[in-house]
Amino acid sequence: MSSSRLQLPCLAFHRRNHSTALYTVSAENLIVALNDGDTDEVLRNKTVCPTGRGLLLVRDPDTMDTFLLRPQDGDRIHLPPLVGIDDGELMHSHCLLSDEPSAPGCVLLLVEGVAENSMWYCHPGDDDDRWVKYEYDIGTMTLPHEYEGSQYMKITICSIAACRGKFYFNGTPEELGVLDFCPGPVFSSISIDDSFDSDEEEGDDQGYEEEEAGAGGPDPPESVFLVESGGELYKVNLLYATFSCDQIDQGFVQRMDYSARRWRHVGDLGCRTFLLSRSYFGVGASSCSAGGGLQQDCVYFLANPRRKEMQVFNVKEDTNELHSLEEAPPCNKAFWLLPSTS
């Protein structure tokens, strides 16, 4: 596979017929089709899922042959056959690595979509390893009274990131979930301290709350994405313009301060770029150095690949732009293909 022809980062558009088309983003935020026959050949008739570390989880739906692929050079890390999860669910699951695949104790984690309370894990490079399915229980939530049937629903992992060898999920202003492997899955949480350390921070937060409270009507829909970048854990908060959740109205980014157990607002991304994508229940969030036509200190968001739109939120300048992806092919899932972190 030729790294000179494959420009990373780039967009991948994946369909249920197991075809994957690759596009690069130009400096003007237009997308251009990539002509990379080697990549097309490797991914043809495969189901793929990004890991956020520049690697793809790839499975042959006919043989169940499963491996990690490094797209820029074609290197493969063979894995145990992933059996027991269908292609549709695999396509819309979260896939993460706790560390580089060669690192001792590295865990490859696959979290099924929010309709399920299941996850799978294995250890890359372990010849005797196998995929283990684990049914987790992290509590229940009370449904609004307008829902028919049961008043309760199990809480699912719907936003997750790997950072410093652990997995962090469902970040809220009150709590942050933690998943560690010792060697099996162990769940815990970090209680968030929402007190204020300075008048400056308190004033900033109060101004935001007053603006939202004065808007009137129901609260706007909101999504939370957890992102690892440079060994730090970030939370991207997006408020939507409509209840269809296809367009961002505004957003802000916070960084986890582990010592103080607090989310702290940031005014830039350290010249890096955050890449977010959504497809049905599956969501993906990654970070990379700005390049390949991407702007630094920006959040790129693919809300719905079928709408062929991408929003670019500049954290430093506090601007928000909507870009058309009319050249993109029809797809069931869109995600970012990143340079390897190794």
XYZ file of C-alpha atoms in Angstrom:
342
model
C 0.000 0.000 0.000
C 1.568 3.288 -1.065
C 1.849 5.953 1.624
C 2.770 8.566 -1.004
C -0.636 8.272 -2.661
C -2.705 7.894 0.480
C -3.083 11.362 1.973
C -3.895 11.314 5.665
C -5.973 12.389 7.427
C -8.832 11.705 5.059
C -12.516 10.861 5.108
C -13.755 7.316 4.621
C -17.311 6.611 3.464
C -18.398 3.039 4.198
C -21.534 1.275 2.949
C -23.370 -1.848 3.970
C -22.206 -3.552 0.780
C -18.703 -3.424 2.346
C -17.339 -0.819 -0.076
C -15.192 2.050 1.233
C -14.442 5.276 -0.649
C -11.661 7.626 0.485
C -11.650 11.403 0.149
C -9.182 14.073 1.190
C -10.104 17.528 2.496
C -8.542 20.475 0.675
C -7.496 23.757 2.258
C -10.862 25.180 1.216
C -12.617 22.313 3.032
C -13.783 20.721 -0.198
C -13.372 16.989 -0.597
C -11.543 15.300 -3.450
C -11.654 11.599 -4.260
C -8.451 9.657 -3.629
C -7.281 7.188 -6.207
C -5.605 4.525 -4.095
C -6.081 1.110 -5.622
C -4.079 -0.677 -2.932
C -6.321 0.631 -0.180
C -9.446 -0.172 -2.167
C -8.240 -3.730 -2.668
C -7.535 -4.366 1.017
C -10.857 -2.923 2.185
C -13.011 -4.307 -0.622
C -15.797 -6.584 0.681
C -14.739 -5.955 4.290
C -16.474 -4.446 7.305
C -14.321 -1.742 8.871
C -14.328 0.206 12.126
C -11.790 2.949 13.054
C -9.853 2.791 16.326
C -8.775 6.431 16.651
C -5.059 5.490 16.620
C -4.593 5.443 12.877
C -5.541 1.764 12.693
C -8.654 0.109 11.325
C -10.396 -2.944 12.699
C -11.166 -4.999 9.591
C -13.265 -8.165 9.296
C -14.014 -10.337 6.293
C -17.765 -11.078 6.571
C -17.360 -14.369 4.703
C -14.416 -15.916 6.546
C -14.560 -13.913 9.835
C -10.843 -13.245 9.372
C -10.150 -10.225 11.603
C -7.125 -7.929 11.778
C -5.902 -4.418 12.516
C -4.777 -2.532 9.411
C -2.354 0.376 9.230
C -3.650 2.071 6.053
C -0.562 4.090 5.158
C 1.730 1.086 4.788
C -0.611 -1.920 4.682
C 0.824 -3.565 7.825
C -1.555 -5.992 9.510
C -1.879 -7.257 13.061
C -3.844 -10.487 13.029
C -6.560 -10.920 15.636
C -8.782 -13.800 16.734
C -11.859 -14.155 14.496
C -14.576 -11.807 15.717
C -17.666 -14.028 15.822
C -21.009 -13.237 17.426
C -21.659 -9.664 16.296
C -23.265 -8.956 12.945
C -21.891 -6.572 10.331
C -24.478 -3.858 10.941
C -23.728 -3.701 14.653
C -19.988 -3.872 14.080
C -20.164 -1.010 11.619
C -21.758 1.279 14.221
C -19.757 0.275 17.302
C -16.977 2.119 19.087
C -13.508 0.589 18.701
C -10.574 1.725 20.842
C -7.053 0.682 21.803
C -5.762 1.329 25.316
C -2.205 1.658 23.971
C -0.097 0.767 20.961
C -0.915 -2.828 19.914
C 2.630 -3.982 20.717
C 2.524 -2.602 24.270
C 2.229 -5.182 27.071
C -1.347 -5.492 28.310
C -2.833 -3.508 25.433
C -6.601 -3.963 25.230
C -8.615 -3.705 22.022
C -12.124 -2.741 23.091
C -15.280 -2.857 20.978
C -18.374 -1.250 22.499
C -21.650 -2.002 20.771
C -24.076 0.820 19.884
C -26.243 2.495 22.492
C -29.089 0.036 21.906
C -26.962 -2.650 23.581
C -25.143 -3.125 26.902
C -22.428 -5.324 25.440
C -18.760 -4.947 24.708
C -16.006 -7.187 23.351
C -12.305 -7.161 24.092
C -9.098 -8.968 23.206
C -5.327 -8.495 23.477
C -3.546 -7.850 20.145
C -0.420 -9.903 19.637
C -1.451 -12.664 22.041
C -1.503 -15.850 19.969
C -3.641 -17.674 22.533
C -6.092 -14.828 22.976
C -9.728 -14.705 21.934
C -12.513 -12.143 21.858
C -14.469 -11.999 25.122
C -18.020 -10.682 25.213
C -18.955 -8.831 28.397
C -22.424 -7.650 29.409
C -21.992 -4.525 31.510
C -24.361 -2.816 33.945
C -23.593 0.809 34.840
C -27.022 1.701 36.214
C -30.458 2.739 34.992
C -32.137 5.997 34.042
C -35.739 7.110 34.462
C -37.534 7.786 31.199
C -39.798 10.818 30.705
C -43.457 10.185 31.463
C -44.416 10.362 27.766
C -42.574 7.083 27.056
C -44.857 4.059 27.021
C -43.989 0.796 28.754
C -41.174 0.585 31.284
C -40.224 3.756 33.147
C -36.576 2.699 33.329
C -33.814 2.020 30.810
C -30.307 0.718 31.297
C -27.611 3.326 30.857
C -25.300 2.569 27.954
C -21.812 3.715 27.052
C -22.409 6.320 24.361
C -19.254 8.449 24.477
C -15.887 6.900 25.244
C -12.173 7.608 24.805
C -8.944 5.820 25.665
C -6.448 7.892 27.644
C -3.386 6.949 29.712
C -4.120 3.241 29.445
C -7.721 3.463 30.661
C -11.100 4.058 29.055
C -13.254 7.018 30.087
C -16.927 7.233 29.210
C -20.171 9.197 29.579
C -18.573 12.404 30.836
C -21.084 14.629 32.646
C -20.675 17.711 34.852
C -21.195 15.422 37.854
C -19.346 12.216 37.020
C -16.911 10.553 34.634
C -17.002 6.793 34.125
C -13.750 4.816 34.176
C -13.081 1.360 32.718
C -9.835 -0.450 33.482
C -8.707 -4.036 32.831
C -7.095 -5.875 35.771
C -7.043 -8.212 33.810
C -10.834 -8.303 33.298
C -13.061 -5.195 33.069
C -13.351 -3.117 36.259
C -15.749 -0.157 36.367
C -15.385 2.879 38.594
C -16.080 6.617 38.378
C -14.607 10.024 39.137
C -16.896 12.439 40.991
C -16.491 15.830 39.360
C -15.890 18.829 41.630
C -18.076 21.566 40.176
C -16.949 24.258 42.623
C -15.136 27.312 41.279
C -11.466 28.066 41.986
C -11.434 31.691 40.824
C -13.776 34.608 40.216
C -12.682 34.653 36.573
C -13.767 31.054 35.937
C -16.978 31.549 37.876
C -17.858 34.631 35.837
C -17.288 32.818 32.555
C -19.471 29.884 33.526
C -22.227 32.091 34.931
C -22.345 34.108 31.722
C -22.872 30.935 29.712
C -25.620 29.714 32.036
C -27.431 33.053 31.955
C -27.358 33.134 28.156
C -28.842 29.651 27.946
C -31.390 30.257 30.684
C -32.600 33.456 29.039
C -33.237 31.809 25.695
C -36.632 30.513 26.794
C -38.341 27.280 25.793
C -36.901 23.787 26.100
C -33.154 23.288 26.345
C -31.475 22.712 22.987
C -30.299 19.169 22.231
C -26.705 18.536 23.212
C -24.055 15.918 22.447
C -20.867 15.158 24.320
C -17.760 13.665 22.704
C -14.728 12.535 24.682
C -11.410 12.988 22.868
C -7.861 11.978 23.784
C -5.187 14.363 22.561
C -1.528 14.444 23.590
C -2.188 12.275 26.632
C -4.959 14.581 27.864
C -8.704 13.927 28.008
C -11.013 16.509 26.472
C -14.784 16.884 26.352
C -16.416 18.513 23.342
C -19.894 19.850 24.118
C -22.077 20.580 21.103
C -25.455 22.309 21.245
C -27.631 21.835 18.181
C -29.673 24.396 16.317
C -32.621 22.022 15.846
C -33.951 18.883 17.469
C -32.904 16.873 14.407
C -29.310 17.201 15.733
C -27.890 17.777 12.238
C -26.457 21.258 12.706
C -24.367 22.782 15.504
C -25.581 26.041 17.030
C -22.606 26.480 19.357
C -20.042 24.480 21.248
C -17.217 24.573 23.746
C -14.316 22.331 24.763
C -13.089 21.330 28.226
C -10.018 19.475 29.489
C -10.045 17.066 32.413
C -7.926 18.168 35.361
C -7.452 14.842 37.155
C -5.789 16.333 40.232
C -8.680 18.734 40.863
C -11.349 16.396 39.443
C -12.664 19.193 37.276
C -13.502 19.951 33.655
C -11.658 23.156 32.706
C -12.606 25.264 29.688
C -9.952 25.697 27.003
C -9.593 28.475 24.453
C -7.632 26.459 21.901
C -6.672 22.881 21.023
C -2.905 23.321 21.133
C -2.725 23.726 17.334
C -4.369 20.310 16.915
C -7.606 19.265 15.210
C -10.493 17.275 16.688
C -12.431 15.051 14.267
C -15.933 13.926 15.217
C -18.392 11.759 13.335
C -21.781 10.248 14.014
C -23.561 7.344 12.332
C -26.773 6.067 13.841
C -25.864 5.010 17.385
C -22.129 4.947 16.786
C -20.044 8.052 17.402
C -16.352 8.590 16.855
C -13.918 11.191 18.109
C -10.235 11.533 17.294
C -7.417 14.032 17.452
C -4.496 14.676 15.129
C -1.950 17.334 14.207
C -3.423 19.896 11.841
C -2.454 19.135 8.255
C -3.710 17.693 5.016
C -5.966 20.703 4.470
C -7.358 20.697 8.033
C -7.296 23.848 10.147
C -5.692 23.889 13.586
C -7.708 24.561 16.757
C -10.869 23.413 14.949
C -13.485 20.746 15.585
C -14.679 18.998 12.407
C -18.085 17.405 12.826
C -19.924 14.999 10.499
C -23.386 14.967 12.026
C -25.117 12.812 9.445
C -23.255 11.461 6.380
C -26.501 11.178 4.445
C -26.946 14.969 4.573
C -23.494 15.436 2.997
C -22.590 18.299 5.299
C -19.651 18.993 7.580
C -19.379 21.698 10.221
C -16.120 23.311 11.285
C -16.117 24.888 14.731
C -13.064 27.072 15.434
C -12.457 26.922 19.182
C -9.922 29.758 19.194
C -11.919 32.176 17.048
C -15.357 30.986 18.228
C -16.641 30.690 14.659
C -18.815 28.032 13.088
C -18.970 27.210 9.365
C -21.090 24.739 7.395
C -19.484 23.040 4.372
C -21.147 21.002 1.675
C -19.860 17.512 0.866
C -21.812 17.139 -2.354
C -19.039 15.082 -3.941
C -19.289 12.460 -1.215
C -20.835 9.107 -2.183
C -23.940 7.717 -0.454
C -22.904 5.824 2.665
C -24.058 4.286 5.942
C -21.058 5.409 7.964
C -18.446 8.140 7.607
C -15.295 8.364 9.683
C -11.818 9.874 9.702
C -8.781 7.884 8.671
C -5.779 9.155 10.631
C -2.004 8.815 10.501
C -0.748 6.178 12.916
C 0.274 7.434 16.350
C 3.242 5.036 16.485
